Amino acid sequence: PTSALVDYCSGIWDTIFNQKDLNIPNQKYMLAVLRCNEIKNEILNLNASSINDLNILTHNRLIDDYKKSVMKIYDNSINYYLKNCKDYQKEVFEDIFKDLDTQLRRIFFPSFTNQINRILPTSLKFFIKDLEKDIEKKSVDFQIIATNIKKKHLEILKLKILEIRIWEEWEIQISEFEEQFDNLIENEKSRYIKKMIDENTKILENLIQENFADIINKTNSVNIWLDFNITTTEILISKLRPLYIDLSNFNIDINILKEMFFELESNVFISTSNFLNKKCGDPSNTAIDYFKKKFNYDADGHPRAWKNIQEEQIEDIFKTIRKEGENLITNLSNIKLINCPIKECK
């Protein structure tokens, strides 16, 4: 009858809970299930605080003895289970042992990923350092250099991760980190391209200003402004063409590349216009400087030896240079900068 079954089951559990002698297989099996699970849960509860502390520590910094720290908790847990459960039914003992082992490995996995997240920034730091160093040496092979350095540092990262990995089922695909390396490559590419653009902009501005000074000092042509624009265009073409070739090696979209050159030329044009406005806005100052230089120094740039020059010659020199100065004022008043179409500079 049903009441007899209830009494039978109640008797079995009373025997199990009071750990009395068992005399049937079912009673031994049920006791093993109960006690092995109790001990497993006891182990997990006892180590919960230590595991939580480990997770916090591994999140905050890289631990030199990470594997040792994990294995200390793990070994103590396993040994405690073995010591207290080894005498229970073998099948149950082994099944719950596997369950405990699996749970522990899963519980420790977050600390492993924490350590990877501490290793990664250092790996990225050394990667970008090597990339910057090699790019400075030879920018024309940017993509090849970047790919090779990325491959090298991904392999180093993989080895570092394997050094702290404890169990093989802790699988990490190194390709998961490629995107972060690729983002740094793009950032470095943008930084280096900007550096090239800025450096060439400054070079062009200086060359154009030096060109202006040379024209002022060497010629008195009525077409001084035209001479200036012709030589300025020649400077732009000579510098922008090789720059265009160099930047083409960075696999930049052609439309973006064109925009870069439009902006570069525009910046050079604006800075040169400001320079000319300053020099030509009040041409008398430039003319005075020109007169002083030409009057006090000969054609070779040496100071004039006035005591060896006849008075009539001095007067002729004065008149000639004054006339050149007057013409220079006229030329400077009419000078303007003709923008160089970028398509002519490719």
Tab-separated table of N, CA and C in Angstrom, residues 215-328:
chain	number	residue	atom	x	y	z
A	215	ILE	N	63.597	86.625	-55.666
A	215	ILE	CA	63.126	87.429	-56.807
A	215	ILE	C	63.302	88.916	-56.531
A	216	ILE	N	62.984	89.307	-55.295
A	216	ILE	CA	63.129	90.717	-54.924
A	216	ILE	C	64.589	91.153	-55.032
A	217	ASN	N	65.484	90.280	-54.620
A	217	ASN	CA	66.906	90.638	-54.572
A	217	ASN	C	67.619	90.502	-55.906
A	218	LYS	N	67.082	89.647	-56.800
A	218	LYS	CA	67.821	89.345	-58.020
A	218	LYS	C	67.247	89.983	-59.283
A	219	THR	N	66.033	90.435	-59.237
A	219	THR	CA	65.431	90.953	-60.478
A	219	THR	C	64.705	92.251	-60.228
A	220	ASN	N	64.586	93.022	-61.286
A	220	ASN	CA	63.805	94.262	-61.224
A	220	ASN	C	62.828	94.298	-62.393
A	221	SER	N	62.381	93.104	-62.791
A	221	SER	CA	61.463	92.977	-63.916
A	221	SER	C	60.128	93.624	-63.587
A	222	VAL	N	59.513	94.225	-64.598
A	222	VAL	CA	58.178	94.799	-64.397
A	222	VAL	C	57.154	93.693	-64.191
A	223	ASN	N	57.530	92.458	-64.557
A	223	ASN	CA	56.634	91.312	-64.382
A	223	ASN	C	57.051	90.481	-63.165
A	224	ILE	N	57.498	91.155	-62.119
A	224	ILE	CA	57.963	90.449	-60.933
A	224	ILE	C	56.893	89.534	-60.355
A	225	TRP	N	55.630	89.987	-60.409
A	225	TRP	CA	54.555	89.169	-59.844
A	225	TRP	C	54.339	87.907	-60.680
A	226	LEU	N	54.529	88.022	-62.002
A	226	LEU	CA	54.396	86.854	-62.864
A	226	LEU	C	55.554	85.882	-62.631
A	227	ASP	N	56.766	86.430	-62.511
A	227	ASP	CA	57.922	85.579	-62.203
A	227	ASP	C	57.701	84.817	-60.897
A	228	PHE	N	57.159	85.524	-59.933
A	228	PHE	CA	56.915	84.900	-58.627
A	228	PHE	C	55.917	83.748	-58.756
A	229	ASN	N	54.827	83.960	-59.495
A	229	ASN	CA	53.814	82.915	-59.650
A	229	ASN	C	54.340	81.719	-60.443
A	230	ILE	N	55.157	81.984	-61.448
A	230	ILE	CA	55.713	80.882	-62.244
A	230	ILE	C	56.616	80.011	-61.375
A	231	THR	N	57.518	80.652	-60.648
A	231	THR	CA	58.435	79.887	-59.806
A	231	THR	C	57.688	79.217	-58.649
A	232	THR	N	56.641	79.864	-58.142
A	232	THR	CA	55.829	79.246	-57.082
A	232	THR	C	55.156	77.979	-57.591
A	233	THR	N	54.614	78.036	-58.800
A	233	THR	CA	53.982	76.859	-59.412
A	233	THR	C	55.004	75.744	-59.602
A	234	GLU	N	56.194	76.121	-60.025
A	234	GLU	CA	57.255	75.118	-60.207
A	234	GLU	C	57.602	74.446	-58.882
A	235	ILE	N	57.632	75.230	-57.815
A	235	ILE	CA	57.914	74.676	-56.485
A	235	ILE	C	56.817	73.696	-56.075
A	236	LEU	N	55.577	74.104	-56.280
A	236	LEU	CA	54.449	73.235	-55.918
A	236	LEU	C	54.508	71.909	-56.669
A	237	ILE	N	54.750	72.001	-57.973
A	237	ILE	CA	54.801	70.779	-58.787
A	237	ILE	C	55.946	69.876	-58.343
A	238	SER	N	57.114	70.466	-58.092
A	238	SER	CA	58.293	69.660	-57.729
A	238	SER	C	58.126	68.955	-56.392
A	239	LYS	N	57.346	69.547	-55.478
A	239	LYS	CA	57.181	68.964	-54.153
A	239	LYS	C	55.926	68.105	-54.030
A	240	LEU	N	54.861	68.504	-54.711
A	240	LEU	CA	53.603	67.774	-54.560
A	240	LEU	C	53.590	66.456	-55.317
A	241	ARG	N	54.292	66.390	-56.431
A	241	ARG	CA	54.291	65.145	-57.208
A	241	ARG	C	54.872	63.983	-56.404
A	242	PRO	N	56.086	64.113	-55.833
A	242	PRO	CA	56.612	62.996	-55.024
A	242	PRO	C	55.775	62.720	-53.781
A	243	LEU	N	55.175	63.776	-53.202
A	243	LEU	CA	54.313	63.572	-52.040
A	243	LEU	C	53.088	62.752	-52.422
A	244	TYR	N	52.540	63.040	-53.597
A	244	TYR	CA	51.377	62.298	-54.093
A	244	TYR	C	51.725	60.817	-54.261
A	245	ILE	N	52.910	60.546	-54.800
A	245	ILE	CA	53.354	59.158	-54.994
A	245	ILE	C	53.512	58.460	-53.645
A	246	ASP	N	54.129	59.164	-52.681
A	246	ASP	CA	54.331	58.571	-51.353
A	246	ASP	C	52.996	58.247	-50.685
A	247	LEU	N	52.050	59.174	-50.749
A	247	LEU	CA	50.759	58.964	-50.092
A	247	LEU	C	49.945	57.881	-50.789
A	248	SER	N	50.178	57.682	-52.063
A	248	SER	CA	49.463	56.631	-52.796
A	248	SER	C	49.791	55.248	-52.244
A	249	ASN	N	50.942	55.114	-51.612
A	249	ASN	CA	51.346	53.826	-51.039
A	249	ASN	C	50.582	53.478	-49.767
A	250	PHE	N	49.779	54.392	-49.265
A	250	PHE	CA	49.016	54.144	-48.047
A	250	PHE	C	47.616	53.597	-48.343
A	251	ASN	N	47.364	53.274	-49.620
A	251	ASN	CA	46.054	52.730	-50.015
A	251	ASN	C	44.902	53.642	-49.604
A	252	ILE	N	45.081	54.927	-49.853
A	252	ILE	CA	44.039	55.904	-49.537
A	252	ILE	C	43.082	56.003	-50.715
A	253	ASP	N	41.809	56.125	-50.414
A	253	ASP	CA	40.821	56.314	-51.462
A	253	ASP	C	41.197	57.550	-52.288
A	254	ILE	N	41.085	57.435	-53.609
A	254	ILE	CA	41.545	58.496	-54.507
A	254	ILE	C	40.846	59.825	-54.234
A	255	ASN	N	39.560	59.770	-53.896
A	255	ASN	CA	38.822	61.009	-53.615
A	255	ASN	C	39.307	61.656	-52.318
A	256	ILE	N	39.607	60.828	-51.323
A	256	ILE	CA	40.136	61.361	-50.066
A	256	ILE	C	41.522	61.959	-50.299
A	257	LEU	N	42.319	61.284	-51.128
A	257	LEU	CA	43.655	61.781	-51.442
A	257	LEU	C	43.578	63.139	-52.137
A	258	LYS	N	42.639	63.277	-53.057
A	258	LYS	CA	42.465	64.558	-53.745
A	258	LYS	C	42.078	65.657	-52.759
A	259	GLU	N	41.187	65.306	-51.823
A	259	GLU	CA	40.765	66.292	-50.829
A	259	GLU	C	41.955	66.742	-49.977
A	260	MET	N	42.832	65.808	-49.660
A	260	MET	CA	44.030	66.156	-48.885
A	260	MET	C	44.879	67.181	-49.626
A	261	PHE	N	45.038	66.957	-50.915
A	261	PHE	CA	45.871	67.872	-51.700
A	261	PHE	C	45.191	69.213	-51.909
A	262	PHE	N	43.882	69.196	-52.069
A	262	PHE	CA	43.152	70.468	-52.168
A	262	PHE	C	43.355	71.282	-50.897
A	263	GLU	N	43.257	70.601	-49.747
A	263	GLU	CA	43.413	71.286	-48.471
A	263	GLU	C	44.843	71.787	-48.293
A	264	LEU	N	45.823	70.950	-48.663
A	264	LEU	CA	47.219	71.355	-48.555
A	264	LEU	C	47.477	72.601	-49.403
A	265	GLU	N	47.041	72.544	-50.654
A	265	GLU	CA	47.280	73.679	-51.547
A	265	GLU	C	46.562	74.923	-51.042
A	266	SER	N	45.357	74.726	-50.525
A	266	SER	CA	44.599	75.860	-50.003
A	266	SER	C	45.323	76.503	-48.822
A	267	ASN	N	45.863	75.670	-47.924
A	267	ASN	CA	46.583	76.196	-46.762
A	267	ASN	C	47.843	76.950	-47.184
A	268	VAL	N	48.549	76.388	-48.171
A	268	VAL	CA	49.756	77.061	-48.670
A	268	VAL	C	49.384	78.383	-49.333
A	269	PHE	N	48.297	78.357	-50.096
A	269	PHE	CA	47.842	79.569	-50.783
A	269	PHE	C	47.477	80.659	-49.773
A	270	ILE	N	46.752	80.261	-48.725
A	270	ILE	CA	46.320	81.239	-47.707
A	270	ILE	C	47.527	81.816	-46.971
A	271	SER	N	48.451	80.935	-46.535
A	271	SER	CA	49.619	81.425	-45.796
A	271	SER	C	50.500	82.311	-46.673
A	272	THR	N	50.627	81.947	-47.961
A	272	THR	CA	51.432	82.757	-48.878
A	272	THR	C	50.762	84.105	-49.135
A	273	SER	N	49.440	84.083	-49.271
A	273	SER	CA	48.699	85.344	-49.471
A	273	SER	C	48.884	86.266	-48.274
A	274	ASN	N	48.838	85.681	-47.066
A	274	ASN	CA	49.047	86.487	-45.862
A	274	ASN	C	50.466	87.046	-45.830
A	275	PHE	N	51.407	86.207	-46.260
A	275	PHE	CA	52.808	86.651	-46.316
A	275	PHE	C	52.964	87.807	-47.298
A	276	LEU	N	52.333	87.684	-48.471
A	276	LEU	CA	52.426	88.741	-49.477
A	276	LEU	C	51.728	90.013	-49.015
A	277	ASN	N	50.595	89.858	-48.348
A	277	ASN	CA	49.885	91.045	-47.843
A	277	ASN	C	50.748	91.802	-46.837
A	278	LYS	N	51.481	91.023	-46.033
A	278	LYS	CA	52.352	91.654	-45.050
A	278	LYS	C	53.521	92.360	-45.730
A	279	LYS	N	54.084	91.704	-46.762
A	279	LYS	CA	55.232	92.271	-47.452
A	279	LYS	C	54.850	93.393	-48.411
A	280	CYS	N	53.684	93.236	-49.026
A	280	CYS	CA	53.303	94.180	-50.082
A	280	CYS	C	52.237	95.175	-49.651
A	281	GLY	N	51.669	94.941	-48.472
A	281	GLY	CA	50.641	95.887	-48.004
A	281	GLY	C	51.222	97.279	-47.857
A	282	ASP	N	52.444	97.352	-47.353
A	282	ASP	CA	53.185	98.618	-47.289
A	282	ASP	C	54.531	98.367	-47.962
A	283	PRO	N	54.572	98.418	-49.295
A	283	PRO	CA	55.782	98.054	-50.042
A	283	PRO	C	56.988	98.943	-49.754
A	284	SER	N	56.769	100.093	-49.143
A	284	SER	CA	57.891	100.999	-48.891
A	284	SER	C	58.931	100.360	-47.962
A	285	ASN	N	58.456	99.588	-46.966
A	285	ASN	CA	59.402	98.938	-46.053
A	285	ASN	C	60.278	97.936	-46.793
A	286	THR	N	59.642	97.129	-47.671
A	286	THR	CA	60.393	96.152	-48.454
A	286	THR	C	61.375	96.867	-49.383
A	287	ALA	N	60.915	97.982	-49.974
A	287	ALA	CA	61.766	98.746	-50.885
A	287	ALA	C	62.957	99.355	-50.150
A	288	ILE	N	62.726	99.819	-48.925
A	288	ILE	CA	63.815	100.391	-48.123
A	288	ILE	C	64.851	99.321	-47.794
A	289	ASP	N	64.356	98.122	-47.386
A	289	ASP	CA	65.282	97.021	-47.092
A	289	ASP	C	66.080	96.655	-48.340
A	290	TYR	N	65.399	96.640	-49.485
A	290	TYR	CA	66.052	96.330	-50.751
A	290	TYR	C	67.141	97.362	-51.048
A	291	PHE	N	66.796	98.654	-50.862
A	291	PHE	CA	67.743	99.741	-51.144
A	291	PHE	C	68.982	99.622	-50.243
A	292	LYS	N	68.753	99.373	-48.952
A	292	LYS	CA	69.879	99.280	-48.010
A	292	LYS	C	70.829	98.151	-48.407
A	293	LYS	N	70.246	97.008	-48.762
A	293	LYS	CA	71.072	95.857	-49.102
A	293	LYS	C	71.863	96.111	-50.383
A	294	LYS	N	71.163	96.619	-51.410
A	294	LYS	CA	71.818	96.838	-52.702
A	294	LYS	C	72.847	97.963	-52.631
A	295	PHE	N	72.569	98.991	-51.834
A	295	PHE	CA	73.452	100.140	-51.767
A	295	PHE	C	74.702	99.830	-50.936
A	296	ASN	N	74.531	99.084	-49.865
A	296	ASN	CA	75.646	98.831	-48.952
A	296	ASN	C	76.494	97.620	-49.343
A	297	TYR	N	75.954	96.769	-50.243
A	297	TYR	CA	76.686	95.568	-50.631
A	297	TYR	C	76.777	95.480	-52.144
A	298	ASP	N	77.896	94.938	-52.619
A	298	ASP	CA	78.071	94.829	-54.071
A	298	ASP	C	77.332	93.604	-54.609
A	299	ALA	N	77.503	93.334	-55.897
A	299	ALA	CA	76.775	92.248	-56.554
A	299	ALA	C	77.125	90.882	-55.981
A	300	ASP	N	78.312	90.764	-55.395
A	300	ASP	CA	78.745	89.493	-54.807
A	300	ASP	C	78.372	89.375	-53.334
A	301	GLY	N	77.688	90.413	-52.803
A	301	GLY	CA	77.267	90.362	-51.409
A	301	GLY	C	78.299	90.848	-50.425
A	302	HIS	N	79.386	91.462	-50.933
A	302	HIS	CA	80.428	91.982	-50.045
A	302	HIS	C	80.164	93.456	-49.730
A	303	PRO	N	80.502	93.903	-48.527
A	303	PRO	CA	80.331	95.331	-48.195
A	303	PRO	C	81.133	96.201	-49.170
A	304	ARG	N	80.516	97.272	-49.601
A	304	ARG	CA	81.204	98.171	-50.555
A	304	ARG	C	82.350	98.899	-49.849
A	305	ALA	N	83.468	98.976	-50.554
A	305	ALA	CA	84.629	99.723	-50.033
A	305	ALA	C	84.520	101.152	-50.545
A	306	TRP	N	83.754	101.991	-49.826
A	306	TRP	CA	83.427	103.328	-50.319
A	306	TRP	C	84.675	104.193	-50.549
A	307	LYS	N	85.704	103.978	-49.782
A	307	LYS	CA	86.884	104.834	-49.946
A	307	LYS	C	87.571	104.597	-51.282
A	308	ASN	N	87.273	103.466	-51.920
A	308	ASN	CA	87.863	103.149	-53.219
A	308	ASN	C	86.942	103.486	-54.384
A	309	ILE	N	85.777	104.082	-54.074
A	309	ILE	CA	84.799	104.386	-55.123
A	309	ILE	C	84.721	105.906	-55.301
A	310	GLN	N	84.752	106.322	-56.569
A	310	GLN	CA	84.670	107.751	-56.876
A	310	GLN	C	83.277	108.285	-56.532
A	311	GLU	N	83.225	109.587	-56.221
A	311	GLU	CA	81.962	110.214	-55.834
A	311	GLU	C	80.925	110.092	-56.927
A	312	GLU	N	81.382	110.237	-58.213
A	312	GLU	CA	80.432	110.139	-59.320
A	312	GLU	C	79.825	108.730	-59.402
A	313	GLN	N	80.658	107.717	-59.126
A	313	GLN	CA	80.170	106.337	-59.142
A	313	GLN	C	79.155	106.095	-58.020
A	314	ILE	N	79.455	106.713	-56.864
A	314	ILE	CA	78.533	106.554	-55.740
A	314	ILE	C	77.180	107.143	-56.096
A	315	GLU	N	77.204	108.299	-56.767
A	315	GLU	CA	75.939	108.939	-57.151
A	315	GLU	C	75.194	108.080	-58.160
A	316	ASP	N	75.940	107.472	-59.114
A	316	ASP	CA	75.291	106.601	-60.106
A	316	ASP	C	74.682	105.366	-59.432
A	317	ILE	N	75.418	104.801	-58.494
A	317	ILE	CA	74.901	103.635	-57.757
A	317	ILE	C	73.618	104.012	-57.028
A	318	PHE	N	73.657	105.182	-56.370
A	318	PHE	CA	72.503	105.650	-55.612
A	318	PHE	C	71.293	105.807	-56.526
A	319	LYS	N	71.485	106.454	-57.678
A	319	LYS	CA	70.375	106.704	-58.599
A	319	LYS	C	69.810	105.394	-59.158
A	320	THR	N	70.733	104.498	-59.506
A	320	THR	CA	70.295	103.225	-60.079
A	320	THR	C	69.461	102.428	-59.082
A	321	ILE	N	69.951	102.333	-57.862
A	321	ILE	CA	69.245	101.530	-56.853
A	321	ILE	C	67.958	102.222	-56.425
A	322	ARG	N	67.963	103.552	-56.383
A	322	ARG	CA	66.738	104.258	-56.035
A	322	ARG	C	65.667	103.998	-57.078
A	323	LYS	N	66.091	103.994	-58.363
A	323	LYS	CA	65.146	103.716	-59.440
A	323	LYS	C	64.590	102.298	-59.315
A	324	GLU	N	65.493	101.356	-59.002
A	324	GLU	CA	65.036	99.976	-58.814
A	324	GLU	C	64.063	99.890	-57.653
A	325	GLY	N	64.318	100.645	-56.600
A	325	GLY	CA	63.423	100.654	-55.443
A	325	GLY	C	62.069	101.209	-55.790
A	326	GLU	N	62.042	102.260	-56.606
A	326	GLU	CA	60.762	102.847	-57.020
A	326	GLU	C	59.965	101.836	-57.859
A	327	ASN	N	60.685	101.163	-58.790
A	327	ASN	CA	60.020	100.140	-59.603
A	327	ASN	C	59.503	98.978	-58.738
A	328	LEU	N	60.298	98.661	-57.719
A	328	LEU	CA	59.902	97.582	-56.827
A	328	LEU	C	58.610	97.928	-56.093
